mmCIF file of C-alpha atoms in Angstrom:
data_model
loop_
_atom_site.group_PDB
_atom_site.id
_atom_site.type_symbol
_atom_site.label_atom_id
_atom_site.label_comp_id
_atom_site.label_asym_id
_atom_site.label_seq_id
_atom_site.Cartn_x
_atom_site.Cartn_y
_atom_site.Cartn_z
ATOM 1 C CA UNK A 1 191.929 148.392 55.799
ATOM 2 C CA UNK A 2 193.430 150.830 54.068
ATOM 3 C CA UNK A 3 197.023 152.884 54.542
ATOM 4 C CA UNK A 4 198.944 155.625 53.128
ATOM 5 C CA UNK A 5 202.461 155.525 52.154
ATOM 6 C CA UNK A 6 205.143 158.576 52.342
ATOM 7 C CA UNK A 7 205.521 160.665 49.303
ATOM 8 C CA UNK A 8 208.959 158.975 48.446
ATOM 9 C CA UNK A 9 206.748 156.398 46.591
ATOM 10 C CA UNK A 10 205.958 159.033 44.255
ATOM 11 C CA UNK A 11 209.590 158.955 42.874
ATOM 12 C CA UNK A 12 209.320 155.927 40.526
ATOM 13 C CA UNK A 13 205.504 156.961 38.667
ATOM 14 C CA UNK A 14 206.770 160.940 39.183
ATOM 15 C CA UNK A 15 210.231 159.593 37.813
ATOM 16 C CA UNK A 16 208.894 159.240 33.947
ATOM 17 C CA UNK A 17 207.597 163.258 33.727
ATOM 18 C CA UNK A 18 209.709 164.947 35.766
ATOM 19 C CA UNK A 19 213.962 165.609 35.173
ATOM 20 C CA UNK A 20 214.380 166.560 38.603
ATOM 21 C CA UNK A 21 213.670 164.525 41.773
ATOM 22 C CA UNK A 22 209.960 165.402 42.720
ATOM 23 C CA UNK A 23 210.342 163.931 46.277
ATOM 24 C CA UNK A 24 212.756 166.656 47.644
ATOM 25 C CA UNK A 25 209.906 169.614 46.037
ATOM 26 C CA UNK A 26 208.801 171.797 48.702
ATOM 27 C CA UNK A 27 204.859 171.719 47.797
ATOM 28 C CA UNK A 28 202.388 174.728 48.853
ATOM 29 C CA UNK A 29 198.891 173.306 49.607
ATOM 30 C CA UNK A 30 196.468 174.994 47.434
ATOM 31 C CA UNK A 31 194.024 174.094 50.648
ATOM 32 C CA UNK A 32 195.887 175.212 53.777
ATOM 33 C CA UNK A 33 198.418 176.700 52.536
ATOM 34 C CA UNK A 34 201.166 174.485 54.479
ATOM 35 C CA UNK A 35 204.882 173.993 52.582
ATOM 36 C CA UNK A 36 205.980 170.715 52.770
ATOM 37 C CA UNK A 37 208.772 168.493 50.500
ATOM 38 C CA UNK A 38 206.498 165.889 48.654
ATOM 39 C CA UNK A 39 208.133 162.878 50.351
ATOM 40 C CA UNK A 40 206.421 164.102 53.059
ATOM 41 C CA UNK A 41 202.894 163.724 51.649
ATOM 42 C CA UNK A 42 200.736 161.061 52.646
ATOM 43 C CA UNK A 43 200.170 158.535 49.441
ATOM 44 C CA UNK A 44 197.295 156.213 49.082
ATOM 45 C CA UNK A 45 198.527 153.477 46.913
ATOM 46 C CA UNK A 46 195.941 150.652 47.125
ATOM 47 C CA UNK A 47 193.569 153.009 44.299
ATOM 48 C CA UNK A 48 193.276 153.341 40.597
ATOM 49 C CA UNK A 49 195.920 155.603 40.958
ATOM 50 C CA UNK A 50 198.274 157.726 43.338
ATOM 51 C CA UNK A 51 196.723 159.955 45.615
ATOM 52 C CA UNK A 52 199.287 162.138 47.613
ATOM 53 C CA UNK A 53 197.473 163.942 50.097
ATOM 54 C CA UNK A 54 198.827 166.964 52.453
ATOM 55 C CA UNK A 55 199.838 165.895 55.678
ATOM 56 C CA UNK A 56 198.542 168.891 57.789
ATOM 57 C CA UNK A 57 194.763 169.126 55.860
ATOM 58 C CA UNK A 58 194.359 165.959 54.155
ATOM 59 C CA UNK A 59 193.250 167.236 51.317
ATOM 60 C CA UNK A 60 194.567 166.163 47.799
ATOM 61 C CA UNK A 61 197.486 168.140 46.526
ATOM 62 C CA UNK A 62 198.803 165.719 43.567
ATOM 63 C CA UNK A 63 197.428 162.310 41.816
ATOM 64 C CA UNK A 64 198.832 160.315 38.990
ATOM 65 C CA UNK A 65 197.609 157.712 36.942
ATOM 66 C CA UNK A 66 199.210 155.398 34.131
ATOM 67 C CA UNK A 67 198.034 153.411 31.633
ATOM 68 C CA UNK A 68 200.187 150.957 29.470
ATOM 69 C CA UNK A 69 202.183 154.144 27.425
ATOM 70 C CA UNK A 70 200.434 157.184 29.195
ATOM 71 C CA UNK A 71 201.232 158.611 32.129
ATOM 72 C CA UNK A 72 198.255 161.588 33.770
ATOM 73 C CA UNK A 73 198.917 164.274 36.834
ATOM 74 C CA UNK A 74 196.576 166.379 38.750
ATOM 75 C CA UNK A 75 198.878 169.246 40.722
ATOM 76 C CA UNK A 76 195.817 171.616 41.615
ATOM 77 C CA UNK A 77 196.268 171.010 44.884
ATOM 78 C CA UNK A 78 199.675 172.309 44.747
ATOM 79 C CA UNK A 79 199.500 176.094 45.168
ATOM 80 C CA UNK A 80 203.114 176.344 44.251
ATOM 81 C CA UNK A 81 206.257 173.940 43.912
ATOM 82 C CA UNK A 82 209.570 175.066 44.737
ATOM 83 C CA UNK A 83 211.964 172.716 42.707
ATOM 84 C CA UNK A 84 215.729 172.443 43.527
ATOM 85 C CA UNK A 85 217.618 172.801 40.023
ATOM 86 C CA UNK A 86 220.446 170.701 40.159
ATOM 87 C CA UNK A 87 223.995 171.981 39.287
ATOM 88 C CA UNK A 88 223.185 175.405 40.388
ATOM 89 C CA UNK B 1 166.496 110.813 32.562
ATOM 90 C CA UNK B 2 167.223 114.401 31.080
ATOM 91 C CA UNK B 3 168.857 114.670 27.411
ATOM 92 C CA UNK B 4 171.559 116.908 28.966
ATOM 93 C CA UNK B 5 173.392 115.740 32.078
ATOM 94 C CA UNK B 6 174.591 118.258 34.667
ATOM 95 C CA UNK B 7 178.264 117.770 33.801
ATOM 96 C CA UNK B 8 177.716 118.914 30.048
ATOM 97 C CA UNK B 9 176.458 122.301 31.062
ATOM 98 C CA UNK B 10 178.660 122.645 34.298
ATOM 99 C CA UNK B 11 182.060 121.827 32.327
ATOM 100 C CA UNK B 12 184.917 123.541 34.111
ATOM 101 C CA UNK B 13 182.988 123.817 37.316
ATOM 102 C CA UNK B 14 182.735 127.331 39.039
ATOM 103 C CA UNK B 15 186.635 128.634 38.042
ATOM 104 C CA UNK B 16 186.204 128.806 34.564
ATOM 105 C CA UNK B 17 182.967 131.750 34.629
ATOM 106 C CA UNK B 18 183.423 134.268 31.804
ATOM 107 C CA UNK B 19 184.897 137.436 32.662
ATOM 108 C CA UNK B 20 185.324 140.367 30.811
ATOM 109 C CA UNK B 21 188.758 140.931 28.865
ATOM 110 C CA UNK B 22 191.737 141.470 31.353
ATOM 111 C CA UNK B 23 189.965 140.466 34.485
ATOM 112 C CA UNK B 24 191.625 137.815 36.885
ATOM 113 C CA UNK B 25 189.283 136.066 39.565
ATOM 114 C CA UNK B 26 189.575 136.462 42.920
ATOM 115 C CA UNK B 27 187.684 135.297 46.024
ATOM 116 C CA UNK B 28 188.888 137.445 48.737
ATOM 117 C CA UNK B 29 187.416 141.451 48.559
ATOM 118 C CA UNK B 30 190.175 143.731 48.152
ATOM 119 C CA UNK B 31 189.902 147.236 49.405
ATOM 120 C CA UNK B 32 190.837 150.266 47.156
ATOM 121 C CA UNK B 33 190.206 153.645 48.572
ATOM 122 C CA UNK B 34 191.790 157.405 47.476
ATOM 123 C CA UNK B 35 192.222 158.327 51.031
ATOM 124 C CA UNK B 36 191.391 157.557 54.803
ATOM 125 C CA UNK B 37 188.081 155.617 55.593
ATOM 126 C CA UNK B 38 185.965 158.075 56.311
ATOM 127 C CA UNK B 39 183.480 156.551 59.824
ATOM 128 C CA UNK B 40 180.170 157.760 59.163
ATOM 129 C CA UNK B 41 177.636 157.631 62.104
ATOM 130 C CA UNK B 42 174.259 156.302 61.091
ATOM 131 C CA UNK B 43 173.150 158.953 63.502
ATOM 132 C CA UNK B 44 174.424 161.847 61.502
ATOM 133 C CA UNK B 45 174.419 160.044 57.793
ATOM 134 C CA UNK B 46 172.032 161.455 55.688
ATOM 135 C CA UNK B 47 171.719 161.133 51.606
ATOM 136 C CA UNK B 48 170.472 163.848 49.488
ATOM 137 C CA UNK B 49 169.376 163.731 45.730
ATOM 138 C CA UNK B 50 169.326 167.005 44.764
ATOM 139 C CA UNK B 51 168.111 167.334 40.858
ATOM 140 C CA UNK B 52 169.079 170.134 38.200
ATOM 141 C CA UNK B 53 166.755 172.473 39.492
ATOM 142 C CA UNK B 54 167.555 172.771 43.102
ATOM 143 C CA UNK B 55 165.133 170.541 44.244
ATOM 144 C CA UNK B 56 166.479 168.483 46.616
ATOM 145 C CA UNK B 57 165.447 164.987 48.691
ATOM 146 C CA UNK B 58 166.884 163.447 51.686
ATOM 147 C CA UNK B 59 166.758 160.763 53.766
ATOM 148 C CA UNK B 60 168.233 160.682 57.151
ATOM 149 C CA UNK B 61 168.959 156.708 58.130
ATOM 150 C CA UNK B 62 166.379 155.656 59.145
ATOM 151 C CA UNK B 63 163.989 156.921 56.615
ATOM 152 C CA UNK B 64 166.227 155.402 54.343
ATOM 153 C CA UNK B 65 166.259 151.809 55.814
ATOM 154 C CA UNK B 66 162.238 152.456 56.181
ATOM 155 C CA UNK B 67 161.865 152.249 52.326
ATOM 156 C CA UNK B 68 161.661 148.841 50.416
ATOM 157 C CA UNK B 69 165.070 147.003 49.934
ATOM 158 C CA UNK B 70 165.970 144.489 47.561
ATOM 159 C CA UNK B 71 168.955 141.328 47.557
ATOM 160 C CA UNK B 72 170.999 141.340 44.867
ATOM 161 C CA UNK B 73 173.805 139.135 43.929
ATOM 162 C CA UNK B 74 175.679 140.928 41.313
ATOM 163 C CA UNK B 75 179.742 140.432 40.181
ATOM 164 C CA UNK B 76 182.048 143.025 40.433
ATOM 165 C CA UNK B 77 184.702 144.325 38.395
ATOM 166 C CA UNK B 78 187.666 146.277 39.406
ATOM 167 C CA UNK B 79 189.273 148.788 36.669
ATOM 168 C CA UNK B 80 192.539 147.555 38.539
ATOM 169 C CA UNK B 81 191.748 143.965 36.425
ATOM 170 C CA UNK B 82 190.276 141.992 39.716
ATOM 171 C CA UNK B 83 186.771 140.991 39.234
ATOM 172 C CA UNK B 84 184.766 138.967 42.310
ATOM 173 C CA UNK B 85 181.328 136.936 41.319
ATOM 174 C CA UNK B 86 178.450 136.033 42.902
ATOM 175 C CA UNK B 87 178.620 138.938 45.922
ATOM 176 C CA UNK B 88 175.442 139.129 47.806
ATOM 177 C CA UNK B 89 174.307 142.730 49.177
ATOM 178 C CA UNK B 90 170.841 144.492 50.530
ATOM 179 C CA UNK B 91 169.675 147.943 49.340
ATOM 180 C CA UNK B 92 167.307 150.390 47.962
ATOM 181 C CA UNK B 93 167.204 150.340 44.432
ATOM 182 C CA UNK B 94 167.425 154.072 43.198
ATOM 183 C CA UNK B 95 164.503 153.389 41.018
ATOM 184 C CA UNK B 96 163.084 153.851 44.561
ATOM 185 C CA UNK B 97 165.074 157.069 45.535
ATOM 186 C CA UNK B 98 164.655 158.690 42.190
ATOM 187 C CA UNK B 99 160.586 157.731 42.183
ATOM 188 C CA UNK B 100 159.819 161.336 43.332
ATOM 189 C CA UNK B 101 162.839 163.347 41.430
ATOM 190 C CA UNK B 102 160.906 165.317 38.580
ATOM 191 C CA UNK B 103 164.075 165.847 36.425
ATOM 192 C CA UNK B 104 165.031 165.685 32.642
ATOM 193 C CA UNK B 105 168.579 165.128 33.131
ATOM 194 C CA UNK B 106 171.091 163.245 31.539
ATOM 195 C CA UNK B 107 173.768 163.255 33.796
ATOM 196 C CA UNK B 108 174.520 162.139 37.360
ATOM 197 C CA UNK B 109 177.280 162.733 39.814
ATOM 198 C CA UNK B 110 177.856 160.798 42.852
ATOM 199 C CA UNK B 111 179.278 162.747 45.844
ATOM 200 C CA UNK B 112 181.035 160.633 48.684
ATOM 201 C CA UNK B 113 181.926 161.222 52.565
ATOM 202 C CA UNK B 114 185.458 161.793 52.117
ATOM 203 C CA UNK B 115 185.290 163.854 48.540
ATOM 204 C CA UNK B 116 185.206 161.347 46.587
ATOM 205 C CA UNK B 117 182.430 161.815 43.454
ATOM 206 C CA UNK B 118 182.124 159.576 40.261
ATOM 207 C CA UNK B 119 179.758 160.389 37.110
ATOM 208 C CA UNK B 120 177.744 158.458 34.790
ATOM 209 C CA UNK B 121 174.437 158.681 32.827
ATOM 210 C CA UNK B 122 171.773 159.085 34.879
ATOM 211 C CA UNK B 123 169.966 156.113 32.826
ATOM 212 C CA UNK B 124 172.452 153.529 34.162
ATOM 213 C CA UNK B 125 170.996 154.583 37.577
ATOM 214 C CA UNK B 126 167.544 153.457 36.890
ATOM 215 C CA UNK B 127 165.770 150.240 35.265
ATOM 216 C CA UNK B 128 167.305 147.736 38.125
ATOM 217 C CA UNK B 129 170.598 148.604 37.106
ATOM 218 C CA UNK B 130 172.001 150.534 40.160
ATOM 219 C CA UNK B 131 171.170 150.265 44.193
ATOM 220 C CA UNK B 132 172.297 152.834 47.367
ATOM 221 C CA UNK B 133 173.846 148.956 49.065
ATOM 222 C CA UNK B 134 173.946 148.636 53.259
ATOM 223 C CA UNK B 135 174.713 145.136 53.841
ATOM 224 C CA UNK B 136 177.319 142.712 52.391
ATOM 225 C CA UNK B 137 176.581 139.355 52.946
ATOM 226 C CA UNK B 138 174.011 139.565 55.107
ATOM 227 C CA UNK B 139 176.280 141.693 57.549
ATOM 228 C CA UNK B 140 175.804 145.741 57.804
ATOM 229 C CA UNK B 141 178.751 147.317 55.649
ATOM 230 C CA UNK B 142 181.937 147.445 57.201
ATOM 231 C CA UNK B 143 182.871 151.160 56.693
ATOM 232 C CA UNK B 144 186.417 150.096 54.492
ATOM 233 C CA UNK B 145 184.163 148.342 51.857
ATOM 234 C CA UNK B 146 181.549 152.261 51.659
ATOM 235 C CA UNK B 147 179.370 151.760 54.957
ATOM 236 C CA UNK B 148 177.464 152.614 56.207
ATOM 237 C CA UNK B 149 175.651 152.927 53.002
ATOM 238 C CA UNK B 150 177.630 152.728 49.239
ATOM 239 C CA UNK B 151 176.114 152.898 45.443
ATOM 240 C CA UNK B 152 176.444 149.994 43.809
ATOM 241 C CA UNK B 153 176.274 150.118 39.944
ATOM 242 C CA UNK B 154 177.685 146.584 39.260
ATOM 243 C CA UNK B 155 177.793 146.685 34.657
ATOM 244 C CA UNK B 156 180.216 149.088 35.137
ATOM 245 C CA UNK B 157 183.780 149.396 37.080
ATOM 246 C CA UNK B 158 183.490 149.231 40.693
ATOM 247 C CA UNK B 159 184.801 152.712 40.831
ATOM 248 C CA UNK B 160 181.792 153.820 39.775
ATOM 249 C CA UNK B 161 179.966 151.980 42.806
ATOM 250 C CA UNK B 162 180.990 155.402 45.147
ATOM 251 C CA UNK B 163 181.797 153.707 48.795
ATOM 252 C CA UNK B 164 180.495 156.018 51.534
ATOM 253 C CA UNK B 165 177.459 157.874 49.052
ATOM 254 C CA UNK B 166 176.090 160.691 50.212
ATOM 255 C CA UNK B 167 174.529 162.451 47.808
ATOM 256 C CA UNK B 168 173.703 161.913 43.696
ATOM 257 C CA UNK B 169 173.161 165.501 41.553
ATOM 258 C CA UNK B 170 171.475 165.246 38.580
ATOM 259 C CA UNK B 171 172.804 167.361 36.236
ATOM 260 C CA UNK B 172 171.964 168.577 32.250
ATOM 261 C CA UNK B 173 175.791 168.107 31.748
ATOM 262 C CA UNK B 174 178.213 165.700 32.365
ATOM 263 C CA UNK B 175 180.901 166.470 34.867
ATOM 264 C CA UNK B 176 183.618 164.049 35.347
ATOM 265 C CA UNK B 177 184.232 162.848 38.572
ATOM 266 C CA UNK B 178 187.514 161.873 40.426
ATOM 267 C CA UNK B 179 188.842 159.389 38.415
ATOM 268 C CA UNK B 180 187.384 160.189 35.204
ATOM 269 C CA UNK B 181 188.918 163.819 35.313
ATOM 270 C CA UNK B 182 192.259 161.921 35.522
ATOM 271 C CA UNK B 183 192.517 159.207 32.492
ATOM 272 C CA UNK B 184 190.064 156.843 33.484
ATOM 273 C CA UNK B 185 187.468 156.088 30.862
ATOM 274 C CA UNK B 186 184.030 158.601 31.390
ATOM 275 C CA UNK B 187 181.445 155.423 31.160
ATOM 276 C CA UNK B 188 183.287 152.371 32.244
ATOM 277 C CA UNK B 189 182.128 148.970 31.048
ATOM 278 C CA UNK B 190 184.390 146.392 31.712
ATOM 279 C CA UNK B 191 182.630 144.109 28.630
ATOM 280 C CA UNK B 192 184.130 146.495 26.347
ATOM 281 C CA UNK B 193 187.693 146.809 28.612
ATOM 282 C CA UNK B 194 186.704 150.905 29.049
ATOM 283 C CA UNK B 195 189.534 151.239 31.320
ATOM 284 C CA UNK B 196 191.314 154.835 30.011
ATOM 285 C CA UNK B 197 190.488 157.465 28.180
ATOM 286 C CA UNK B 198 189.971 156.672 24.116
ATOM 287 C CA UNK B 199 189.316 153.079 25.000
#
């Protein structure tokens, strides 16, 4: 058995790299093209690593993976993120 | 009476079996996967080896469950630090599929139902080192553990051991698969902890 999380879970490994809250990003699929806030993704957790995959396609937009003082991300399945700056 | 008695060699009974540094032991099977199970039909499966020059084999399933299988009982060792011993499968040993492949590759790259793909040296495919696996304990594979059909390549990290295998290019240079585009070591052997990148 195997089950997917929402994208909020992408907040604490996500947390480390980026200043701004990576949940609340508006994400274009690079695959079908569909804008959707990250939290929204589907994440597979129960892996070597985070897979966040779009929830219209189901193809991969964004994985992480850590190591003991490294930290490594994969956007190319994000065709563009829209990031809300805080303060502004 | 023999010289050595059974309890001399068997010290420690079945818990204490080496494992490679960082491994814990566990007796359940758990199930990583990247994404949804993917439920392949036997009806539609099919398995191509398609080698540096085009040239490509295939095997629809029952072709494939036509050719000679072996049992194996082989441990296996997750990069996530759980290893399981002693797991008995059935397959075709890709000494078998590869027989008729005239390549001089180095390089292979599994490809998965699903997307998934994973690369290693095509000479830790061959020599009785690596099988195409369709039963788990005597029982066909249960699609969340790679059925119908999965590579098993059990000296190296179970990621290697692509669940749900469809095809295997051999290629004259390496390409890095899923998780060894992303920080995961390129080879893999969990005797030498090759978890990461640089390990």
């Amino acid at each position: 058995m195997n089950t997917h999380l929402d994208g909020n879970v992408l907040a604490g490994a996500l947390g480390e790299v980026f200043a701004v809250d990576i949940t609340t990003a508006v994400a274009q699929c690079a695959s079908c093209g569909t804008s959707q806030a990250m939290g929204q993704a589907l994440v597979y957790t129960d892996a070597p690593g985070l897979v966040a995959r779009c929830r219209t396609c189901g193809e991969v937009v964004l994985r992480v993976t850590r190591s003991p003082g490294r930290t490594w991300l994969d956007m190319r399945g994000v065709r563009c993120l829209e990031l809300h700056v805080p303060g502004e | 009476m023999g010289i050595v008695s059974p309890g001399f060699k068997g010290r420690g009974g079945a818990g204490r079996e080496k494992l490679p540094p960082g491994q814990y032991l566990v007796t359940d099977f758990p199930v990583l996967s990247a994404g949804p199970t993917p439920r392949v039909d036997t009806g539609s499966w099919e398995l191509r080896i398609r080698t540096e020059t085009g040239e490509v084999h295939s095997w629809d399933w029952a072709a494939f469950r036509a050719l000679p299988s072996e049992e194996i009982t082989v441990d296996l060792h997750c990069v996530t630090k759980w290893s399981k011993l002693h797991t008995p499968w059935r397959g075709v040993s890709l000494d078998t599929l590869l027989a008729e492949a005239e390549t001089s590759a180095e390089y292979a790259l599994a490809r998965s139902y699903g997307g998934y793909t994973t690369n290693l040296p095509l000479q830790d495919l061959l020599d009785g080192q690596a099988w195409v696996a369709y039963e788990f304990d005597g029982e066909p594979l249960e699609s969340e553990h790679g059925g119908p059909a999965r590579l098993l390549v059990p000296h190296l990290y179970l990621w290697k051991s692509a669940k749900w295998v469809q095809g295997i290019d051999l290629l004259d240079n390496d390409e890095p698969g899923f998780w060894e585009s992303l920080g995961y070591h390129n080879y893999g052997d969990p005797w030498r902890e090759q978890r990461y990148w640089g390990d």
